Coordinates of C-alpha atoms in Angstrom, one line a residue:
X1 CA 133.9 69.8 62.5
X2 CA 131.9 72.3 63.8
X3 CA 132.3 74.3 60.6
X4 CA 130.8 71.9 58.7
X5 CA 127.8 71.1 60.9
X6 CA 126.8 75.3 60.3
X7 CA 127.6 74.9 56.8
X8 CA 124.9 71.5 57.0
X9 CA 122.6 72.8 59.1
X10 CA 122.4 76.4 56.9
X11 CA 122.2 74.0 53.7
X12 CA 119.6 72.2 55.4
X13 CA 117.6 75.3 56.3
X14 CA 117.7 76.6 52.6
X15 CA 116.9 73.8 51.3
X16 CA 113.6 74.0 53.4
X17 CA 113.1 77.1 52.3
X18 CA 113.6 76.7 49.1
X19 CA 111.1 73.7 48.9
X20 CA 108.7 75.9 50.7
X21 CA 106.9 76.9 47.5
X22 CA 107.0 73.2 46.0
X23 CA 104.6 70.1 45.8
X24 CA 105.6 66.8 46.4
X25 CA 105.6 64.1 43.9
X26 CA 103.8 62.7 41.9
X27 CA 102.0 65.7 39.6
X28 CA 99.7 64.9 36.6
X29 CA 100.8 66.0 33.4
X30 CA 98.5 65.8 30.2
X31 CA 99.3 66.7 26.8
X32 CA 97.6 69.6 25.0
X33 CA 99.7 70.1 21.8
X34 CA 102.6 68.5 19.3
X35 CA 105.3 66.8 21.3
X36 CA 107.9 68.4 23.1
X37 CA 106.9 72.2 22.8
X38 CA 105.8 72.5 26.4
X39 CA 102.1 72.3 25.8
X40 CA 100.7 70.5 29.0
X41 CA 98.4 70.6 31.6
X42 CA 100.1 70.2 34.7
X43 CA 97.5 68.9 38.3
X44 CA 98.8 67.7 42.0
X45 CA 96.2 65.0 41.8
X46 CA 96.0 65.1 45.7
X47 CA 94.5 69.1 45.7
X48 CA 92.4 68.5 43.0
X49 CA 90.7 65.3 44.9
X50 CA 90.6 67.5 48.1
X51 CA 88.7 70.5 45.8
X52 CA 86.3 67.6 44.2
X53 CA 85.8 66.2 47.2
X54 CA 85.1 69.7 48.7
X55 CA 82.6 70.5 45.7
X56 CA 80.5 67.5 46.2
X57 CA 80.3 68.2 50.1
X58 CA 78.6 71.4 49.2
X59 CA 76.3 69.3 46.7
X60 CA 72.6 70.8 47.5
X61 CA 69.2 69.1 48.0
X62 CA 66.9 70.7 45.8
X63 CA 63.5 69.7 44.5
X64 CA 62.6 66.9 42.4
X65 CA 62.6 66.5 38.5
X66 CA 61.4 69.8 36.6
X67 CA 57.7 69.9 35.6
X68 CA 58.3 69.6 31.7
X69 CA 55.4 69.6 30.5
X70 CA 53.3 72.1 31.9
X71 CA 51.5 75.2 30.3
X72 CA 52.4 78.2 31.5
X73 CA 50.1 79.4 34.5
X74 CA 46.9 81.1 34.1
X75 CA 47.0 84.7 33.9
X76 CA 46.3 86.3 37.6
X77 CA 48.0 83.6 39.3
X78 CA 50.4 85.7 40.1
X79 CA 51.8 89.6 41.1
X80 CA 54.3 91.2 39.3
X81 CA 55.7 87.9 38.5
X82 CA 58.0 90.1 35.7
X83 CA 60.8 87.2 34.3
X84 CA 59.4 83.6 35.2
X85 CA 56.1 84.5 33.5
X86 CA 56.8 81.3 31.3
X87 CA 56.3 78.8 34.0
X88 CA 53.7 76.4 35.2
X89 CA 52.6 76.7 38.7
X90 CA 54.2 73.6 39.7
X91 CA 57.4 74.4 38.4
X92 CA 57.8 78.0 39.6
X93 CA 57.3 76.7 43.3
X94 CA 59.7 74.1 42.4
X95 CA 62.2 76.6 41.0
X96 CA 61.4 79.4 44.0
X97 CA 62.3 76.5 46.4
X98 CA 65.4 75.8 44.8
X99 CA 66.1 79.7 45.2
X100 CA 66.5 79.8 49.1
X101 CA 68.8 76.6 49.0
X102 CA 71.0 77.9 45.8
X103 CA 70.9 81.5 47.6
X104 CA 69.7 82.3 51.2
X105 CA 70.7 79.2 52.4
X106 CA 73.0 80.5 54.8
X107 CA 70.6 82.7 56.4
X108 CA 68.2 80.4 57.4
X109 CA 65.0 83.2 56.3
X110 CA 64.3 81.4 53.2
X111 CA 61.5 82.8 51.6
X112 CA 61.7 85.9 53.4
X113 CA 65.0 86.7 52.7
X114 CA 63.6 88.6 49.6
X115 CA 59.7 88.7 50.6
X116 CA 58.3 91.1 52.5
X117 CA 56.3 90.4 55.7
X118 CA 53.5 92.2 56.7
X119 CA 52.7 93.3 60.3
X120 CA 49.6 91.0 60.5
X121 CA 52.4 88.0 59.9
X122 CA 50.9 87.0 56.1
X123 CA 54.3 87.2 53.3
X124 CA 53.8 89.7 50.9
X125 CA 55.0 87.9 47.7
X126 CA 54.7 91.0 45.4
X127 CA 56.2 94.0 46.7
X128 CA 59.9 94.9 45.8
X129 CA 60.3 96.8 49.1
X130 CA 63.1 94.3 49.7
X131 CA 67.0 95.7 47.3
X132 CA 67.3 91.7 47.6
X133 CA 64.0 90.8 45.4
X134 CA 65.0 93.7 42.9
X135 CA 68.6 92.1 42.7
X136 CA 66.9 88.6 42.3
X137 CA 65.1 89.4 39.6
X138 CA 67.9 90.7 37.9
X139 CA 70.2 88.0 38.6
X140 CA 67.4 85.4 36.9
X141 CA 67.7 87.6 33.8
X142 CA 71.4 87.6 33.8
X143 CA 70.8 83.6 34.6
X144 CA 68.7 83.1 31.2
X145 CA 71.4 85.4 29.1
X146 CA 74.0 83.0 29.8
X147 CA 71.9 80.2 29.2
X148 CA 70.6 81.2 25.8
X149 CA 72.9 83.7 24.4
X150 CA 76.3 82.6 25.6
X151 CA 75.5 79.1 25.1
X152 CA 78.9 78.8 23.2
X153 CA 80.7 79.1 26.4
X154 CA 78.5 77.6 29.2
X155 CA 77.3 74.6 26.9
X156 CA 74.1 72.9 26.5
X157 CA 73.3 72.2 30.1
X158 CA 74.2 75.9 31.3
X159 CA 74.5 77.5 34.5
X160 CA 72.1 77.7 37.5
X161 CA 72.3 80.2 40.6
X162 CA 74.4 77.7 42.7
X163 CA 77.1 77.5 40.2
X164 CA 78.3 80.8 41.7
X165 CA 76.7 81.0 45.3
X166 CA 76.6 78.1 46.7
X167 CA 74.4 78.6 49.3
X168 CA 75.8 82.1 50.0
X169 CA 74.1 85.2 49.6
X170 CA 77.2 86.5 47.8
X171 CA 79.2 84.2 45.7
X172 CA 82.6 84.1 47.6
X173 CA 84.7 85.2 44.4
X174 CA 83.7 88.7 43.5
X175 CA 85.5 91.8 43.4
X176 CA 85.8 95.7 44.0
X177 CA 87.7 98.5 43.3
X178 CA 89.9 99.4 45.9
X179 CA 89.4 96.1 47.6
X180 CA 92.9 94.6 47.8
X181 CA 96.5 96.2 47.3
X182 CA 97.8 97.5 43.3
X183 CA 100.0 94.5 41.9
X184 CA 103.0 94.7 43.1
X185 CA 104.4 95.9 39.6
X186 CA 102.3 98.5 40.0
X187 CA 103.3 100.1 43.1
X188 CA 104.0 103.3 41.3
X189 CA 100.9 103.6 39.4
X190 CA 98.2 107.0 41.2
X191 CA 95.3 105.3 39.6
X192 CA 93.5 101.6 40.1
X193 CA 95.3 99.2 37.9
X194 CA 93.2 99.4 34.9
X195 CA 93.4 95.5 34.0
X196 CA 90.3 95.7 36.0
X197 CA 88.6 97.3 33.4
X198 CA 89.2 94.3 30.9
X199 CA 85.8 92.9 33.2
X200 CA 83.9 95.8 32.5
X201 CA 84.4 97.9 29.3
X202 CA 87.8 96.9 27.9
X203 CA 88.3 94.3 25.1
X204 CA 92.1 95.2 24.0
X205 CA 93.9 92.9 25.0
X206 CA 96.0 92.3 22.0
X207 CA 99.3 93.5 23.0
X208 CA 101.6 91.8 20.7
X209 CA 103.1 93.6 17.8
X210 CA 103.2 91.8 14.3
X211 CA 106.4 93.2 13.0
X212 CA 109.7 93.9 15.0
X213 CA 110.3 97.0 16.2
X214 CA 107.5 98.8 14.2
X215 CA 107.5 102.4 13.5
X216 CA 103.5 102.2 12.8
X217 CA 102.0 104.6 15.9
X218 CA 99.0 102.6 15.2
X219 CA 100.9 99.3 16.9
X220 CA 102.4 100.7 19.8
X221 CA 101.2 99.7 23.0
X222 CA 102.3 101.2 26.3
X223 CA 104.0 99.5 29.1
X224 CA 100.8 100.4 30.7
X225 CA 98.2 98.5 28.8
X226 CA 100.7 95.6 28.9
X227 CA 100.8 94.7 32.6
X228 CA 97.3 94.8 32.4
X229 CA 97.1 92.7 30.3
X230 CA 99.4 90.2 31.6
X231 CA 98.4 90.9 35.3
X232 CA 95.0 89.6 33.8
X233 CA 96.0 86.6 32.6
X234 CA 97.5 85.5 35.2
X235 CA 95.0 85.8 37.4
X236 CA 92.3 84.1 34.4
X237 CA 95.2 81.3 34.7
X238 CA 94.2 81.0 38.6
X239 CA 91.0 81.4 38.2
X240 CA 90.6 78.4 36.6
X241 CA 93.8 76.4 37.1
X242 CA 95.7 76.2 34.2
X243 CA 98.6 77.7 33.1
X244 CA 99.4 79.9 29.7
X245 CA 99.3 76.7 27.4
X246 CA 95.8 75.7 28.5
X247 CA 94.7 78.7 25.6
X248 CA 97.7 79.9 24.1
X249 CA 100.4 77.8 21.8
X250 CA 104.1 78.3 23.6
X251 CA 105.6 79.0 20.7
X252 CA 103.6 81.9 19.4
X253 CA 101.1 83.3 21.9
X254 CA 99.3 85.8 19.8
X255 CA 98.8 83.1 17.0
X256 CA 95.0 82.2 16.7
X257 CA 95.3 79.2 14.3
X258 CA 98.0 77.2 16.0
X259 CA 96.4 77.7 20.0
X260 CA 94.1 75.6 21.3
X261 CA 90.0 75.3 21.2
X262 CA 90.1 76.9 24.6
X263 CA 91.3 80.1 23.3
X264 CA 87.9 81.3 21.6
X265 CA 86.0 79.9 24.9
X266 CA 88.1 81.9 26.9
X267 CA 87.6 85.0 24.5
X268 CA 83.4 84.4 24.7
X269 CA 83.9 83.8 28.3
X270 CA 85.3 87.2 29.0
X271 CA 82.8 88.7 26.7
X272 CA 80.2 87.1 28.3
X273 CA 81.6 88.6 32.2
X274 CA 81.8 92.3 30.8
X275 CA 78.2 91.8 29.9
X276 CA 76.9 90.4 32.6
X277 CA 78.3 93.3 35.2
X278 CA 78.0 96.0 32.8
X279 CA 73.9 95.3 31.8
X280 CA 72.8 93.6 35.3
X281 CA 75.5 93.6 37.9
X282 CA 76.8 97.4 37.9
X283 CA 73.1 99.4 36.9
X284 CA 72.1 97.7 40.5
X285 CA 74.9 99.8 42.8
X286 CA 71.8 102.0 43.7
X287 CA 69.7 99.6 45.2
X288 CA 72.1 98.4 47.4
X289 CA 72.5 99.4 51.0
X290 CA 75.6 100.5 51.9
X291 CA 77.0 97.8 53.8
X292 CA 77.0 95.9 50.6
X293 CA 79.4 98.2 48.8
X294 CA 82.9 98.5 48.0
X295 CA 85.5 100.5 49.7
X296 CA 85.5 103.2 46.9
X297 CA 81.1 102.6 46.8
X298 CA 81.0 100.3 44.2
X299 CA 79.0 97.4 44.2
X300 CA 80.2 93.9 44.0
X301 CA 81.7 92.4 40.6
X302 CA 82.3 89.1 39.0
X303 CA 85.2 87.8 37.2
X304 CA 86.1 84.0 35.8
X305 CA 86.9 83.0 39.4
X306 CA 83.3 83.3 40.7
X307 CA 81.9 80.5 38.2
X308 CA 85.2 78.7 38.1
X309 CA 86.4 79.2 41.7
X310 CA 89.7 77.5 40.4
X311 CA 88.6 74.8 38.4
X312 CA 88.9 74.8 34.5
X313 CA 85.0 73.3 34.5
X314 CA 82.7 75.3 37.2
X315 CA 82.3 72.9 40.0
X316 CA 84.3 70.3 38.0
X317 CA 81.0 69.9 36.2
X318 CA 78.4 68.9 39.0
X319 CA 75.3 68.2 37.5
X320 CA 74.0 70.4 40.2
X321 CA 75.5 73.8 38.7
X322 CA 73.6 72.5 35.7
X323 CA 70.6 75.1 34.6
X324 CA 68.8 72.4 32.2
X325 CA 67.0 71.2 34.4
X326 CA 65.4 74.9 35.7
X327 CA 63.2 75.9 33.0
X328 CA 63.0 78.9 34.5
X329 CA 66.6 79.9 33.7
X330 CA 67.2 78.5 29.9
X331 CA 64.8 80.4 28.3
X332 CA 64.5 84.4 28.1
X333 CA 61.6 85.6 30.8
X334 CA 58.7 87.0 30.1
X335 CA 56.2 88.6 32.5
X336 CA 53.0 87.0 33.7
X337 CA 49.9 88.4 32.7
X338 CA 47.9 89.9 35.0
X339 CA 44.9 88.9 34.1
X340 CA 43.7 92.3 32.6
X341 CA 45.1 92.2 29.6
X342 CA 48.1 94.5 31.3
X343 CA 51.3 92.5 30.1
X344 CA 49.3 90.8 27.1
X345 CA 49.7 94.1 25.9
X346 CA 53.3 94.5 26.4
X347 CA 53.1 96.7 29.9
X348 CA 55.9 96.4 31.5
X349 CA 54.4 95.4 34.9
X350 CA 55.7 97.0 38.5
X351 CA 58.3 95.3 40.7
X352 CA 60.3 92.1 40.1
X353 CA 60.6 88.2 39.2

């Protein structure tokens, strides 16, 4: 007897352990493809209503309906106003109050978070004396390049600042080198795993051969380049929460015409990261201070999880990640004139936004 109440209780205890890992019942499954070839979405309904639920916690008060119709504000209303030059009055206040809600909300300076203020107590609105107003007005920019040229991949109502901070000063899904341990596949590798890359300036991640056991040097791909490209992914497929058939047909996963829509968004999505750190996010490393940078002096980096944070739809689309209603982002910036003729003339005016 005693026998067999070890051999219960040590089946008991595996079984625990092998449950460990598991969710309970019931899970969503939808159908993405033909019948019976494994191409589903699978959701525990219960995390996902605990991540919505989360999302529209966070959901932030900003200011009223945008300011349509105005004409862009007279020239000399402004200093080294450099990317919002397009603006009414009305609607760059508007937009500038979003700003410390979207971003500095968590530090309770609001305006002067990026503004400088002067000894005698007055804000001064133009000087770039602050790294954070220089990285502002470089962030807008990056802002209105998703809008309008990667349209294809953030839709018609586009992104806005909070879609990615939420409040925070830093969105809280960015990366740097040196920042976490290799992959554990890795563990033999002297350099960085260079799946990294594939957010900066890689694009080659077509791994799979189109003939058997090809002879062509042209088609050989190292064991190398192919953990990187698996190892990312698998972390795209946690970044937004959906597994290998979400893009990819489970028959044939290097087969364009049989996998889904989400593939080519996927594809302009990547496209669109490796822009975005390579022309705004990684030419700012020098302005920051040092106790904004990476273990190996890097600044920070973006990859699908800091839209996406896990979701297959930023924020599950909240109209409040939405840029359309921000003028100020869904159009390419132009400077304000100065009232001198200074950027009328195409002078690139000192400073920032």
């Amino acid at each position: 007897m005693k026998t067999l109440s070890r051999m219960a209780i040590a089946l008991a205890g595996g079984l625990l352990i092998t449950t460990t890992g598991c969710e309970f019942p019931p899970i969503d499954t939808v159908q993405l493809g033909f019948r019976g070839v494994g191409m589903e979405h699978v959701a525990n309904p219960r995390t996902v209503q605990d991540s919505v639920d989360a999302v529209l916690a966070r959901e932030p008060f900003v200011p009223g309906p945008p300011d349509e119709f105005g004409d862009p504000a007279p020239p000399g209303t402004w200093e080294n106003v450099q990317v919002l030059g397009h603006l009414s009055e009305a609607e760059f206040n508007r937009f500038k109050l979003a700003m410390t809600t979207w971003v500095a909300a968590a530090t309770g300076e609001g305006c002067n978070y990026c503004h400088v203020i002067e000894d005698s107590g007055e804000v001064n609105f133009a000087s770039d004396a602050k790294y954070q107003k220089v990285v502002s007005r470089s962030m807008i920019s990056m802002t209105q390049t998703a809008n309008v040229e990667y349209a294809a991949h953030v839709g018609e109502a586009g992104v806005n600042c909070w879609t990615c901070h939420q409040g925070q000063v830093q969105p809280v899904n960015r990366w740097y080198f040196g920042d976490r341990p290799d992959p554990p596949s890795a563990g033999s590798m002297i350099e960085r795993p260079q799946w990294e890359r594939h957010y900066l300036d890689r694009d080659d991640a077509r791994l799979i051969n189109q003939t058997a056991l090809s002879r062509n040097r042209e088609e050989n791909v190292s064991l190398q380049d192919t953990e990187y490209t698996y190892w990312l992914m698998i972390q795209m497929s946690e970044h937004l929460g959906v597994n290998c058939t979400y893009c990819h047909t489970s028959a044939r996963f290097s087969d364009w015409d049989e996998s889904p829509p989400q593939r080519v968004h996927a594809m302009r999505g990547l496209d669109m990261v490796r822009t975005m750190n390579m022309e705004y996010i990684v030419p700012l490393t020098d302005e920051l201070p040092e106790h904004r940078l990476g273990p190996e002096g890097d600044g920070a980096k973006i990859n699908c999880a800091t839209c996406h944070a896990g979701a297959w739809k930023p924020q599950y689309g909240l109209p409040a990640t939405h840029g359309i209603d921000w003028p100020a982002l869904m159009q390419i910036g132009v400077s304000h004139p100065t009232g001198n003729g200074a950027a009328d003339a195409g002078e690139e005016l000192s400073g920032a936004p």
